[in-house]
Tab-separated table of C-alpha atoms in Angstrom:
chain	number	residue	atom	x	y	z
A	1	UNK	CA	10.430	30.906	-73.619
A	2	UNK	CA	8.079	30.666	-70.652
A	3	UNK	CA	5.057	32.017	-72.550
A	4	UNK	CA	3.119	28.981	-73.795
A	5	UNK	CA	1.766	30.854	-76.812
A	6	UNK	CA	5.262	31.926	-77.888
A	7	UNK	CA	6.479	28.352	-77.415
A	8	UNK	CA	3.587	26.992	-79.478
A	9	UNK	CA	4.088	29.539	-82.248
A	10	UNK	CA	7.776	28.618	-82.475
A	11	UNK	CA	6.754	25.251	-83.943
A	12	UNK	CA	7.328	24.903	-87.684
A	13	UNK	CA	3.670	24.318	-88.625
A	14	UNK	CA	2.837	27.961	-87.862
A	15	UNK	CA	5.674	29.492	-89.910
A	16	UNK	CA	3.724	29.972	-93.137
A	17	UNK	CA	0.415	30.870	-91.528
A	18	UNK	CA	-1.101	34.324	-91.383
A	19	UNK	CA	-1.903	35.716	-87.948
A	20	UNK	CA	-5.577	34.800	-88.432
A	21	UNK	CA	-4.758	31.275	-89.594
A	22	UNK	CA	-2.396	30.777	-86.658
A	23	UNK	CA	-5.046	32.014	-84.212
A	24	UNK	CA	-7.649	29.651	-85.709
A	25	UNK	CA	-5.230	26.713	-85.622
A	26	UNK	CA	-4.276	27.354	-82.006
A	27	UNK	CA	-7.892	27.784	-80.925
A	28	UNK	CA	-8.700	24.444	-82.586
A	29	UNK	CA	-6.005	22.577	-80.612
A	30	UNK	CA	-7.242	20.234	-77.904
A	31	UNK	CA	-5.473	18.214	-75.243
A	32	UNK	CA	-6.539	15.533	-72.823
A	33	UNK	CA	-6.221	16.379	-69.145
A	34	UNK	CA	-7.108	14.467	-66.005
A	35	UNK	CA	-9.941	15.888	-63.918
A	36	UNK	CA	-11.877	14.667	-60.894
A	37	UNK	CA	-14.859	12.514	-61.851
A	38	UNK	CA	-18.374	13.276	-60.665
A	39	UNK	CA	-19.541	10.488	-58.356
A	40	UNK	CA	-22.767	10.136	-60.359
A	41	UNK	CA	-20.642	9.338	-63.428
A	42	UNK	CA	-18.803	6.592	-61.525
A	43	UNK	CA	-22.108	5.174	-60.305
A	44	UNK	CA	-23.535	5.309	-63.839
A	45	UNK	CA	-20.447	3.556	-65.237
A	46	UNK	CA	-20.782	0.818	-62.622
A	47	UNK	CA	-24.468	0.340	-63.417
A	48	UNK	CA	-23.992	0.416	-67.181
A	49	UNK	CA	-20.872	-1.754	-66.898
A	50	UNK	CA	-22.910	-4.385	-65.078
A	51	UNK	CA	-20.853	-4.494	-61.894
A	52	UNK	CA	-22.896	-2.300	-59.556
A	53	UNK	CA	-24.822	-5.365	-58.373
A	54	UNK	CA	-21.547	-7.231	-57.777
A	55	UNK	CA	-20.372	-4.351	-55.631
A	56	UNK	CA	-23.610	-4.251	-53.647
A	57	UNK	CA	-23.561	-8.035	-53.176
A	58	UNK	CA	-19.922	-7.886	-52.048
A	59	UNK	CA	-21.121	-6.060	-48.896
A	60	UNK	CA	-22.544	-9.352	-47.691
A	61	UNK	CA	-19.382	-11.412	-48.198
A	62	UNK	CA	-17.035	-11.261	-45.242
A	63	UNK	CA	-13.876	-11.233	-47.378
A	64	UNK	CA	-14.999	-8.196	-49.397
A	65	UNK	CA	-17.338	-6.462	-46.952
A	66	UNK	CA	-15.026	-3.606	-45.885
A	67	UNK	CA	-13.884	-2.908	-49.426
A	68	UNK	CA	-17.429	-2.894	-50.811
A	69	UNK	CA	-18.735	-0.633	-48.050
A	70	UNK	CA	-15.863	1.827	-48.588
A	71	UNK	CA	-16.309	1.921	-52.358
A	72	UNK	CA	-20.079	2.281	-52.095
A	73	UNK	CA	-19.642	5.149	-49.630
A	74	UNK	CA	-17.229	6.711	-52.099
A	75	UNK	CA	-19.529	6.624	-55.151
A	76	UNK	CA	-22.992	6.485	-53.611
A	77	UNK	CA	-22.710	9.253	-51.026
A	78	UNK	CA	-26.325	10.100	-50.191
A	79	UNK	CA	-25.252	13.169	-48.200
A	80	UNK	CA	-23.853	14.835	-51.299
A	81	UNK	CA	-20.559	15.625	-49.570
A	82	UNK	CA	-18.441	13.495	-51.910
A	83	UNK	CA	-19.268	14.976	-55.286
A	84	UNK	CA	-16.074	14.126	-57.152
A	85	UNK	CA	-13.318	11.554	-56.993
A	86	UNK	CA	-9.735	12.178	-58.064
A	87	UNK	CA	-9.044	8.925	-59.883
A	88	UNK	CA	-5.283	9.523	-59.599
A	89	UNK	CA	-5.215	9.706	-55.796
A	90	UNK	CA	-3.341	6.768	-54.309
A	91	UNK	CA	-6.470	5.731	-52.369
A	92	UNK	CA	-8.583	5.661	-55.552
A	93	UNK	CA	-5.949	3.630	-57.363
A	94	UNK	CA	-5.712	1.230	-54.412
A	95	UNK	CA	-9.493	0.776	-54.345
A	96	UNK	CA	-9.596	-0.047	-58.063
A	97	UNK	CA	-6.753	-2.530	-57.603
A	98	UNK	CA	-8.497	-4.114	-54.620
A	99	UNK	CA	-11.746	-4.420	-56.585
A	100	UNK	CA	-9.856	-6.257	-59.329
A	101	UNK	CA	-7.962	-8.452	-56.855
A	102	UNK	CA	-11.270	-9.357	-55.178
A	103	UNK	CA	-12.780	-10.178	-58.584
A	104	UNK	CA	-15.595	-7.681	-58.066
A	105	UNK	CA	-14.574	-5.975	-61.306
A	106	UNK	CA	-12.223	-6.867	-64.150
A	107	UNK	CA	-9.038	-5.020	-64.990
A	108	UNK	CA	-10.781	-3.710	-68.113
A	109	UNK	CA	-13.592	-2.282	-65.975
A	110	UNK	CA	-11.045	-0.707	-63.610
A	111	UNK	CA	-9.307	0.877	-66.606
A	112	UNK	CA	-12.648	2.204	-67.851
A	113	UNK	CA	-13.287	3.796	-64.466
A	114	UNK	CA	-9.832	5.400	-64.505
A	115	UNK	CA	-10.441	6.688	-68.039
A	116	UNK	CA	-13.489	8.633	-66.845
A	117	UNK	CA	-11.007	11.235	-65.590
A	118	UNK	CA	-9.770	11.937	-69.127
A	119	UNK	CA	-11.286	15.180	-70.381
A	120	UNK	CA	-10.625	16.906	-73.689
A	121	UNK	CA	-10.198	20.664	-73.339
A	122	UNK	CA	-8.986	23.449	-75.593
A	123	UNK	CA	-5.197	23.756	-75.494
A	124	UNK	CA	-5.593	27.421	-74.601
A	125	UNK	CA	-7.545	26.504	-71.464
A	126	UNK	CA	-4.935	23.927	-70.462
A	127	UNK	CA	-2.211	26.584	-70.438
A	128	UNK	CA	-4.335	29.330	-68.879
A	129	UNK	CA	-4.927	31.426	-71.988
A	130	UNK	CA	-8.166	32.947	-73.221
A	131	UNK	CA	-9.318	32.313	-76.757
A	132	UNK	CA	-6.437	33.497	-78.908
A	133	UNK	CA	-7.082	36.418	-81.234
A	134	UNK	CA	-4.924	38.031	-83.881
A	135	UNK	CA	-3.554	40.574	-81.391
A	136	UNK	CA	-2.125	37.867	-79.154
A	137	UNK	CA	-0.563	36.174	-82.177
A	138	UNK	CA	1.041	39.438	-83.330
A	139	UNK	CA	2.476	40.100	-79.852
A	140	UNK	CA	3.747	36.520	-79.482
A	141	UNK	CA	5.405	36.661	-82.898
A	142	UNK	CA	7.105	39.930	-81.925
A	143	UNK	CA	8.544	38.097	-78.907
A	144	UNK	CA	9.761	35.321	-81.188
A	145	UNK	CA	11.456	37.709	-83.564
A	146	UNK	CA	13.068	39.551	-80.725
């Protein structure tokens, strides 16, 4: 059962539904996926979270200078080249951990930054399907019933 719609329709909650009800239910499904975060959103989170100034000030402290400069270049790229950050890249994870270890941000703030990558999308989009209509439901049910 490699077809995601067929797999979804095989679940018991769809058994008593009409084709239209099943289509509406499937189109209403959402999932959370991880996506790259716009750098402006990271900058805004740092400002609103009250730690942007700590990051800027950390540039002037020898122990945190390199880290602060790297992170600021990452989220405050004036050239516009770095428009998004994949928060799940090992380098992004390491930077968040280093910021916490250096006491520039708290673990809670680091977790909030990581959570910026969580995006709710329609289930159909997450599996590469268009909006599901009755025709797709009918065809998927035919596949189920063999």
